[in-house]
Short mmCIF file of C-alpha atoms and ligand atoms in Angstrom, two decimals:
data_model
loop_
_atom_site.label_atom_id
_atom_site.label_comp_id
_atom_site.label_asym_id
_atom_site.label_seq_id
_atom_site.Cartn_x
_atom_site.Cartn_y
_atom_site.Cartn_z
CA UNK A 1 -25.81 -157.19 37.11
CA UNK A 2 -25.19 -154.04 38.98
CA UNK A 3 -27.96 -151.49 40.23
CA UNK A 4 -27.20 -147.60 40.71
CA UNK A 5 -29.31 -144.80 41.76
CA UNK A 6 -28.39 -141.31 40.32
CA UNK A 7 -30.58 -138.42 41.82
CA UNK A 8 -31.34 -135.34 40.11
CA UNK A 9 -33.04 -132.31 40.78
CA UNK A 10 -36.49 -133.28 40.23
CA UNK A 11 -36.06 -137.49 39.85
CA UNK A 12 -33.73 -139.97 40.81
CA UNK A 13 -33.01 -142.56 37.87
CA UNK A 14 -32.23 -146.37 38.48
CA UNK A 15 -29.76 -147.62 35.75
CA UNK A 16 -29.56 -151.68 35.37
CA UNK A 17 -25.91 -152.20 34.01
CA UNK A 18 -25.31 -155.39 32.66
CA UNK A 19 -29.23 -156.78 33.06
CA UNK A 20 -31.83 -158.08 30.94
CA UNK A 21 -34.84 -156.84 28.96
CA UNK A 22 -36.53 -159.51 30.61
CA UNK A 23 -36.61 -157.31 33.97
CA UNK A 24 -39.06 -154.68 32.19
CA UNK A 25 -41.51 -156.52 33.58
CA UNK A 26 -40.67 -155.33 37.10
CA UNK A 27 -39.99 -152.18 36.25
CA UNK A 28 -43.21 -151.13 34.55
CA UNK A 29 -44.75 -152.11 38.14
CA UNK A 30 -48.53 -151.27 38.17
CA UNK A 31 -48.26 -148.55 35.27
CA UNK A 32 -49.02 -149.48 31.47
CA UNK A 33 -46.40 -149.57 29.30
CA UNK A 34 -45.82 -148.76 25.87
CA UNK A 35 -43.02 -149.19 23.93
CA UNK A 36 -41.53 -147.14 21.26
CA UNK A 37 -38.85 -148.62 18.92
CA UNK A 38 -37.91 -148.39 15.19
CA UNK A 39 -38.30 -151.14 12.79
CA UNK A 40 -34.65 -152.04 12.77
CA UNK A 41 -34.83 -153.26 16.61
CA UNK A 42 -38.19 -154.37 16.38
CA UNK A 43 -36.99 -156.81 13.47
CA UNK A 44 -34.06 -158.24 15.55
CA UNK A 45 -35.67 -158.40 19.18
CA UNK A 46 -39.75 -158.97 18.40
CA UNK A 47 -39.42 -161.72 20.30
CA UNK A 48 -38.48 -160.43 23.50
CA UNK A 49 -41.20 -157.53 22.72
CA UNK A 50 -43.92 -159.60 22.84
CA UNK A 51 -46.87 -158.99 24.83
CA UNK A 52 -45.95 -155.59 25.17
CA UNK A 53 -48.14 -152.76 23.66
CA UNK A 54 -45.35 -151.45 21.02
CA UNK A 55 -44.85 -148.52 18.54
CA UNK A 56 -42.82 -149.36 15.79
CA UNK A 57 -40.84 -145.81 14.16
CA UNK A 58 -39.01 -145.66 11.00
CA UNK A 59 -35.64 -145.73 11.61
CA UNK A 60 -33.12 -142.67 10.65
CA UNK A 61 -32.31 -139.25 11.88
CA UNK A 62 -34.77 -137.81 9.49
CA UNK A 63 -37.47 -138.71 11.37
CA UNK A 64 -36.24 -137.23 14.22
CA UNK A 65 -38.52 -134.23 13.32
CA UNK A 66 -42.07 -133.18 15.18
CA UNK A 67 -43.80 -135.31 12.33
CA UNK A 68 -43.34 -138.17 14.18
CA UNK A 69 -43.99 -136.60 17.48
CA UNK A 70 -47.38 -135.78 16.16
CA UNK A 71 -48.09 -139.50 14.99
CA UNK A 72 -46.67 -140.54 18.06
CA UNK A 73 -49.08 -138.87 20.23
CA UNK A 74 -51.99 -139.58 17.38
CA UNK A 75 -51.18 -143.40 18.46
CA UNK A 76 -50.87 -142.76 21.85
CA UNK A 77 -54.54 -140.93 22.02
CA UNK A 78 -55.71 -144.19 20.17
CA UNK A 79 -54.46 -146.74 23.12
CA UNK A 80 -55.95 -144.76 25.66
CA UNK A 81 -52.57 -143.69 26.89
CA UNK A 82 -53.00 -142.03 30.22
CA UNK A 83 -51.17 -140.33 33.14
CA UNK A 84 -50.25 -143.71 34.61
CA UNK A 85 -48.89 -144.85 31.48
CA UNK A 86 -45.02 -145.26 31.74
CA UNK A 87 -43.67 -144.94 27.94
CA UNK A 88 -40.05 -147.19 27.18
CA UNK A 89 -37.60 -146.26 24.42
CA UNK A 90 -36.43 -149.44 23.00
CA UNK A 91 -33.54 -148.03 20.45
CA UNK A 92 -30.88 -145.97 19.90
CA UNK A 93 -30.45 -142.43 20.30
CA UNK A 94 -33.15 -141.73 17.93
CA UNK A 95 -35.90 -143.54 19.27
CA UNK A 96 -34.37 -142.16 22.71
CA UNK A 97 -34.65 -138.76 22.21
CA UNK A 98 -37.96 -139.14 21.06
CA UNK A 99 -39.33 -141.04 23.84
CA UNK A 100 -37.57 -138.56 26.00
CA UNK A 101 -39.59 -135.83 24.33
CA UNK A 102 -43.01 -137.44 23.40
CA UNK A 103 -43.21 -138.36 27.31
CA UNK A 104 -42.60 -134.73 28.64
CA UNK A 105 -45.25 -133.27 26.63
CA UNK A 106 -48.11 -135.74 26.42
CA UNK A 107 -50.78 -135.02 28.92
CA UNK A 108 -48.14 -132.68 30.26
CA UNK A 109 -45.91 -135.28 31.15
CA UNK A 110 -45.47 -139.34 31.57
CA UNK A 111 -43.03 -141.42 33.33
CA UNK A 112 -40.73 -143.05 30.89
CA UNK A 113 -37.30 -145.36 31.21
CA UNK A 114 -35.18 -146.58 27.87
CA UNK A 115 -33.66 -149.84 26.93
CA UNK A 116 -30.49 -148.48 24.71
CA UNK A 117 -30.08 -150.87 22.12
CA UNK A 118 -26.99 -148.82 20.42
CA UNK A 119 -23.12 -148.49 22.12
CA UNK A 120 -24.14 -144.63 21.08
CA UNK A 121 -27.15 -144.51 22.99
CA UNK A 122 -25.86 -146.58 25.80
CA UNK A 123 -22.80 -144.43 26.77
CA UNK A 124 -24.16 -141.38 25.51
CA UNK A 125 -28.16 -140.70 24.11
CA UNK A 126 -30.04 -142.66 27.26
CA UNK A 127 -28.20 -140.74 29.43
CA UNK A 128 -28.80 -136.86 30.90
CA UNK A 129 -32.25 -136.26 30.23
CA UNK A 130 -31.86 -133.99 27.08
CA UNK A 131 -34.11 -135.25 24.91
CA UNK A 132 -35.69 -133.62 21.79
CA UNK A 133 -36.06 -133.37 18.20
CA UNK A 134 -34.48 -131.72 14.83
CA UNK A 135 -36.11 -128.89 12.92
CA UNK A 136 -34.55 -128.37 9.45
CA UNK A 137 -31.20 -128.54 9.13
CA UNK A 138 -30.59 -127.51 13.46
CA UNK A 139 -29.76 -130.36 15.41
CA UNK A 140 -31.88 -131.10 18.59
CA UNK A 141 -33.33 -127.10 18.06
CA UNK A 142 -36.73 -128.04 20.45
CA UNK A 143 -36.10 -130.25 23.48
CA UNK A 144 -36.14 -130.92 26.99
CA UNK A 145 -34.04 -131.86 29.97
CA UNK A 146 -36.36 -134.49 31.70
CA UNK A 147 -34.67 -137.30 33.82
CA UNK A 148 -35.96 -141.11 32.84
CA UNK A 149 -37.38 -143.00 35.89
CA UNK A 150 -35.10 -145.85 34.67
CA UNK A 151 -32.45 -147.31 32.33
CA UNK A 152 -32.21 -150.97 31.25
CA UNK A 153 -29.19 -152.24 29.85
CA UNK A 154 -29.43 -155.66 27.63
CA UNK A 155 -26.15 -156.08 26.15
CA UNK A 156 -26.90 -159.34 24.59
CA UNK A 157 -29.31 -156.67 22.25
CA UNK A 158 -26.30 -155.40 20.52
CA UNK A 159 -25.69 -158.95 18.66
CA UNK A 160 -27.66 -157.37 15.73
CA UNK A 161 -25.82 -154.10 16.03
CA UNK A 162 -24.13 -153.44 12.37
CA UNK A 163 -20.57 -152.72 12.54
CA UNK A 164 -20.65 -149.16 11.15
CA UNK A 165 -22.95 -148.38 14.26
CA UNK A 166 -20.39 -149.80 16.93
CA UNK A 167 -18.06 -146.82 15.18
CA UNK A 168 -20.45 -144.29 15.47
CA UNK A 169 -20.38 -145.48 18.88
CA UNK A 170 -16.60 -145.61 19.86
CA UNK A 171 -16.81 -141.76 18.57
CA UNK A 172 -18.66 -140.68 21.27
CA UNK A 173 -16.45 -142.76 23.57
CA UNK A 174 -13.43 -141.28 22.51
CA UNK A 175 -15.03 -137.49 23.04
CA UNK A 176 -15.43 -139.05 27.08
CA UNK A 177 -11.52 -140.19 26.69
CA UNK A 178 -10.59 -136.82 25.63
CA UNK A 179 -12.60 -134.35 27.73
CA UNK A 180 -11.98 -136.28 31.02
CA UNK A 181 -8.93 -138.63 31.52
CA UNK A 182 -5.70 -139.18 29.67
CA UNK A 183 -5.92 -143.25 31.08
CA UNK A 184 -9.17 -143.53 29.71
CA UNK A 185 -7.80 -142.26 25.82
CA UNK A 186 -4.40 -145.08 26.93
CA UNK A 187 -6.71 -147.92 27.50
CA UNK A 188 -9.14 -147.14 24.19
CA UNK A 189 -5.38 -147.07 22.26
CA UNK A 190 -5.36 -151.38 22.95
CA UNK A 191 -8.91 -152.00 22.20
CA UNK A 192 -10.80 -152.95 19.02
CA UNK A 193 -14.23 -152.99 17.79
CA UNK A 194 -14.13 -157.12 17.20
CA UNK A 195 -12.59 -157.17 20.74
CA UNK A 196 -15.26 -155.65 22.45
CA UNK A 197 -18.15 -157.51 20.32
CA UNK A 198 -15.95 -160.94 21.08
CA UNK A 199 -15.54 -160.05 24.92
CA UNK A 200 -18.54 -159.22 26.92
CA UNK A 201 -16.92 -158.22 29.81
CA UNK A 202 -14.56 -155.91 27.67
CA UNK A 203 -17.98 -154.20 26.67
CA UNK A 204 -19.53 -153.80 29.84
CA UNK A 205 -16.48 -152.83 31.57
CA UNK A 206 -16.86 -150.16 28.58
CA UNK A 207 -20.19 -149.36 28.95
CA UNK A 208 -19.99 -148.90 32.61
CA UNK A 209 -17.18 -146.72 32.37
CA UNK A 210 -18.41 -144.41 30.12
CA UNK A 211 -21.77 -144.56 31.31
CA UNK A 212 -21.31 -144.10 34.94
CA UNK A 213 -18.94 -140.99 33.56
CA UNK A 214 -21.91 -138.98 32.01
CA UNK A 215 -23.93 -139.45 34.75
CA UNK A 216 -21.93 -138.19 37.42
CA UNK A 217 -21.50 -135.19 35.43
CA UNK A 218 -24.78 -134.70 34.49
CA UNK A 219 -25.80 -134.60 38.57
CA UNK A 220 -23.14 -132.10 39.06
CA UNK A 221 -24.27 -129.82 36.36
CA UNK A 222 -27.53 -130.91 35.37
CA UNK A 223 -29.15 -127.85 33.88
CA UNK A 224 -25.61 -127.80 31.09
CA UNK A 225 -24.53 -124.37 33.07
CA UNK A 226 -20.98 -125.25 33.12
CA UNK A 227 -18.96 -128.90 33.49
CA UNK A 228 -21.79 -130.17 31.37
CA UNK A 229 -20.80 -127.93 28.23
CA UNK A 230 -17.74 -130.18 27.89
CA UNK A 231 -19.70 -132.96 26.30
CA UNK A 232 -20.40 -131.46 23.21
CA UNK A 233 -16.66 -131.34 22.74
CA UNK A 234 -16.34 -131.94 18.47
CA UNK A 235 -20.42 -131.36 18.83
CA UNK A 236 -21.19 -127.81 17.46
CA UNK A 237 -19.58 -128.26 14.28
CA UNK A 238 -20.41 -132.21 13.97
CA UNK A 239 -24.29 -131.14 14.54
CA UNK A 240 -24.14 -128.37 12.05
CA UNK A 241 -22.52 -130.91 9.26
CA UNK A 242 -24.96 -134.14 10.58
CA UNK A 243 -28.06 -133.23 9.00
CA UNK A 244 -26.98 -130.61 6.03
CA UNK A 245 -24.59 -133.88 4.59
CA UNK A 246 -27.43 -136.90 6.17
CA UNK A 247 -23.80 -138.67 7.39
CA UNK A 248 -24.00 -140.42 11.22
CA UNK A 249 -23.75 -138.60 14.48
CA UNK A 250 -20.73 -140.52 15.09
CA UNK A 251 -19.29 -139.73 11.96
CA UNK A 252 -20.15 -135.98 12.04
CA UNK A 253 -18.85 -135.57 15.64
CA UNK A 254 -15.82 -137.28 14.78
CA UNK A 255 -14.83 -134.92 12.37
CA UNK A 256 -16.29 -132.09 14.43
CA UNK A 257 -13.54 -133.24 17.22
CA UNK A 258 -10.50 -132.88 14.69
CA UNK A 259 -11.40 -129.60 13.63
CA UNK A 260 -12.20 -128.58 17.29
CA UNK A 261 -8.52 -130.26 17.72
CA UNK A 262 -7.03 -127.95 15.30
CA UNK A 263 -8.72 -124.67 16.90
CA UNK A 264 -7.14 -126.09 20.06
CA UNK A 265 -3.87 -126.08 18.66
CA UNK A 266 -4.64 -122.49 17.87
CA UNK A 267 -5.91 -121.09 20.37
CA UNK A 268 -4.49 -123.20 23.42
CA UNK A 269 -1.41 -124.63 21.99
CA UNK A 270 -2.76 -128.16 22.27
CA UNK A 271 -0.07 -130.34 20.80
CA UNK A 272 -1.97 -133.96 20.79
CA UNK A 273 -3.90 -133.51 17.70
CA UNK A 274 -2.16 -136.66 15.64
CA UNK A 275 -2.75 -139.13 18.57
CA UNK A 276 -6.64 -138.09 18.72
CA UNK A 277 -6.79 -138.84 14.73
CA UNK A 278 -5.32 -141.91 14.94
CA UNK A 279 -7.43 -143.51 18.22
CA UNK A 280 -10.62 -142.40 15.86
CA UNK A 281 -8.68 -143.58 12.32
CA UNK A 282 -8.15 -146.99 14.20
CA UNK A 283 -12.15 -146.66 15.41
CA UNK A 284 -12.60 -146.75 11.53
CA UNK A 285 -14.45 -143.01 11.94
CA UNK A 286 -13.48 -140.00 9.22
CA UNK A 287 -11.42 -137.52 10.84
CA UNK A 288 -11.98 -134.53 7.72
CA UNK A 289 -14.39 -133.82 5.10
CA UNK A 290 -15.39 -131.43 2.43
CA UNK A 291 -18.47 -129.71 3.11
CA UNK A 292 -19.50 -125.72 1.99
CA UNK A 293 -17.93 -123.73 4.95
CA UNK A 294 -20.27 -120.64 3.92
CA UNK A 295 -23.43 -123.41 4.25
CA UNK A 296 -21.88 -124.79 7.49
CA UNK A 297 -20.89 -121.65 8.73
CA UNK A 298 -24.62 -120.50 8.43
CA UNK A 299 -25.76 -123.62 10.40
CA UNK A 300 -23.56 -122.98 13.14
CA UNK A 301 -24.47 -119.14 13.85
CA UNK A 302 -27.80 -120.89 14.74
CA UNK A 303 -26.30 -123.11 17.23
CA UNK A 304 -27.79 -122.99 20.64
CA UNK A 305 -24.10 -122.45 22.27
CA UNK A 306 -24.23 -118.82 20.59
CA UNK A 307 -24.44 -116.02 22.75
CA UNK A 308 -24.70 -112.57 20.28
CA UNK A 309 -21.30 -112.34 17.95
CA UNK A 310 -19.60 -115.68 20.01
CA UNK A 311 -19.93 -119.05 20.04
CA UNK A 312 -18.85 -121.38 23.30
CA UNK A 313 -16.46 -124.01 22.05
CA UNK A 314 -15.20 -127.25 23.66
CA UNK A 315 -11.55 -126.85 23.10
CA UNK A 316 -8.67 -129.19 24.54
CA UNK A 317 -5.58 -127.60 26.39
CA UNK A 318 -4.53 -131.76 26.22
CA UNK A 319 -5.71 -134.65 26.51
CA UNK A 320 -8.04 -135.14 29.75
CA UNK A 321 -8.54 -131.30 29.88
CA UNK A 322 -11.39 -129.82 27.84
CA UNK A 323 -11.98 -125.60 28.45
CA UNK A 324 -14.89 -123.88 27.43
CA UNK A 325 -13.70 -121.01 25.40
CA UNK A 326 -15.79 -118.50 23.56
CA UNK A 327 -14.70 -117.87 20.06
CA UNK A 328 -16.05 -114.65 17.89
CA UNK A 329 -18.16 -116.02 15.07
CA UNK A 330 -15.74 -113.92 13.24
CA UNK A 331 -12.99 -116.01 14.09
CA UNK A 332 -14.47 -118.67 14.03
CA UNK A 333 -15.15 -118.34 9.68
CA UNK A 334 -11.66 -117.56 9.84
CA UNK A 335 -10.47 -120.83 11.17
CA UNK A 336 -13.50 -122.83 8.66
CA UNK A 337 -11.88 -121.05 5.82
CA UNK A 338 -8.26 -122.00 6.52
CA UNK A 339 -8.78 -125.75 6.56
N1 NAD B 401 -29.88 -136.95 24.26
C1 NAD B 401 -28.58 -136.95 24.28
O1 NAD B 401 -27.92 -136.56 25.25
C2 NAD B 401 -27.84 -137.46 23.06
C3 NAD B 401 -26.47 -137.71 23.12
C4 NAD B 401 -25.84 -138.22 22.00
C5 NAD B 401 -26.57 -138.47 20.85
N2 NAD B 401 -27.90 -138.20 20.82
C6 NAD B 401 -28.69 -138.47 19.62
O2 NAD B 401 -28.64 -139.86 19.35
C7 NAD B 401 -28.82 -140.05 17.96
C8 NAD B 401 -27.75 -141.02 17.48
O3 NAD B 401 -27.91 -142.23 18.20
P1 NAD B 401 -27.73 -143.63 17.47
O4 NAD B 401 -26.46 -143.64 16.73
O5 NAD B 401 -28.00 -144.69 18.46
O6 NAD B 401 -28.89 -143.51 16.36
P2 NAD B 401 -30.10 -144.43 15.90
O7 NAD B 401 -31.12 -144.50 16.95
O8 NAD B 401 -30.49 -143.92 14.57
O9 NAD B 401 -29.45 -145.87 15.75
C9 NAD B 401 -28.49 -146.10 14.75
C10 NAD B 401 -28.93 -147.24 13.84
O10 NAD B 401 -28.76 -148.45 14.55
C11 NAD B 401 -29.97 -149.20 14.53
N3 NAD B 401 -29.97 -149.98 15.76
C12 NAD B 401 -29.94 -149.53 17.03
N4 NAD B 401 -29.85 -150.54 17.88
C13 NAD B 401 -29.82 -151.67 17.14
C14 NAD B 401 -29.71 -153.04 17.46
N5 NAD B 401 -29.54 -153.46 18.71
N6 NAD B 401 -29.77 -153.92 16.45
C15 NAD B 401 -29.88 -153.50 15.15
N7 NAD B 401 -29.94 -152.23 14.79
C16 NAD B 401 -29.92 -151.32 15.78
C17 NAD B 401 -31.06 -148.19 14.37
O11 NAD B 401 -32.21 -148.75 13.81
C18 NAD B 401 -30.40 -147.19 13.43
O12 NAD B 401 -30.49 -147.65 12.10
C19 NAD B 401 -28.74 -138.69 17.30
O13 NAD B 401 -30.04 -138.25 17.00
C20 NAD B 401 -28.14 -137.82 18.38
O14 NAD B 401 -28.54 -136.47 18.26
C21 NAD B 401 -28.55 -137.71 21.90
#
């Protein structure tokens, strides 16, 4: 077990790598807790939820949408949630972002911490604060950036993760690999999903890498006014397929980095493209799709990285080296169109 302290502007978050749900106990202190999950998790882990006052969410991306916010806080007004209560997000990214959200706006703001139960929401979703919801087809359109007092990691939780969500999760490890460090894209090149659910100290070696990577980018650009931007490398395309085609975030991104790949080789004269498909090929993740560019293209000029006619995209002059370019929206149909 290792503790780290990562201060932000406003909070300071303690993250428990390599711990056990069992220490929620301790950190709930005094406060009340409640605990939001889905019914996925809660079917797997009731056990070691018991006791606790629990919400149980459908699980999916669809109802990542303010209906559930709404029932949410209906349920929380029913317990007698107060300011002292501290809320958990037991889940993935889902139940994360939710949490996230639901906590900043009830009674105009509670504590909260998450337990990530998914490799997604682990190296990526528990992480950074941005947490919010979908409206329509626009990915994570209402939000905020909100640090959690805490995060718990339980690895033994991800026993009952299904295989196709331990892909989902190596795509968002493989968008750290590509933005940041060329060793980091080497070592993912020699490891395997049955490898890392075999060897638990191949996973939290993993975790901690990844993890520990987000967050010390987050604290230098908390607020997403530069560095940050670099994380939704593959993102602005992958969100504007993710909900219009109901495929995974992993998925989605995943093909969102290939065609942000192919813009690279474009634009930048990035020359890596094949050895990105394969490391997300060998992940078992889809690298291309057919989707309605016009429909897509429509999504995208809604995307919250557009500023008037452009569009800031996460392009990659090579591997380890991600540039924040603004593309005309213009050009940007062009480049849809020719694939
Ligand atoms: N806030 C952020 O910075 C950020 C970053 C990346 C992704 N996200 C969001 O995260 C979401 C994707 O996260 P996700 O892939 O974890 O989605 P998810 O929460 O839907 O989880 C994926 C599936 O795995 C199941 N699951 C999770 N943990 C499990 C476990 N231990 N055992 C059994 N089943 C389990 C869930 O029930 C669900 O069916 C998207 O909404 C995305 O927008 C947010």
């Amino acid at each position: 077990m290792k503790i780290a302290r990562f201060k932000f502007s406003s909070a300071v978050t303690t993250v428990h790598f390599n711990s056990s749900i069992s220490r929620l106990a301790k950190l709930a202190g005094k406060s009340r807790a409640i605990i939001i999950t889905d019914e996925n998790v809660y079917a797997a882990h009731s056990g070691k939820l018991r006791g606790w006052d629990v919400i149980v969410l459908k699980t999916g991306e669809e109802f990542k949408v303010q209906e559930t916010v709404d029932a949410v806080l209906m349920q929380l007004i029913r317990m007698e949630a107060d300011r002292e209560t501290l809320l958990v997000g037991v889940g993935g990214g889902v139940i994360t972002d939710l949490t996230g959200f639901v906590a900043a706006i009830y009674m105009r703001g509670l504590a909260f911490g998450f337990v990530p139960t998914s490799l997604l929401a682990l190296v990526d979703a528990a992480i950074g604060g941005k947490n919010g919801i979908d409206v329509g087809p626009y990915k994570n359109m209402v939000g905020t950036i909100r640090q959690p007092a805490f995060i718990l990691h339980d690895l033994s939780l991800l026993n009952s993760l299904p295989e196709t969500e331990w892909r989902n999760g190596m795509a968002e490890v493989v968008k750290h690999a590509c933005i940041h460090n060329r060793l980091m894209f080497d070592k993912l090149k020699v490891l395997t999903i049955p490898a890392l659910r075999r060897n638990r100290k191949k996973l939290s070696d993993l975790v901690f890498e990844n993890a520990t990577f987000k967050l010390k980018l987050v604290q230098r650009d908390e607020w997403e006014r530069g560095e940050r931007k670099k994380l939704n490398f593959g993102h602005t395309l992958g969100h504007a397929i993710e909900n219009q085609y109901e495929i995974s975030h992993g998925e989605a991104i995943s093909i969102g980095m290939m065609a942000a790949c192919r813009i690279s080789e474009e634009i930048l004269g990035f020359h890596e493209k094949e050895e990105v498909k394969m490391l997300l090929e060998k992940f078992g993740l889809p690298t291309s799709a057919l989707y309605n560019r016009e429909k897509i293209f429509q999504v995208l000029a809604m995307d919250k990285k557009r500023q008037g006619a452009t569009i800031q995209f996460i392009l990659l002059k090579k591997i380890g080296r991600a540039q924040i370019q603004k593309i005309p929206l213009a050009r940007l149909k062009t480049y849809l169109e020719q694939k």
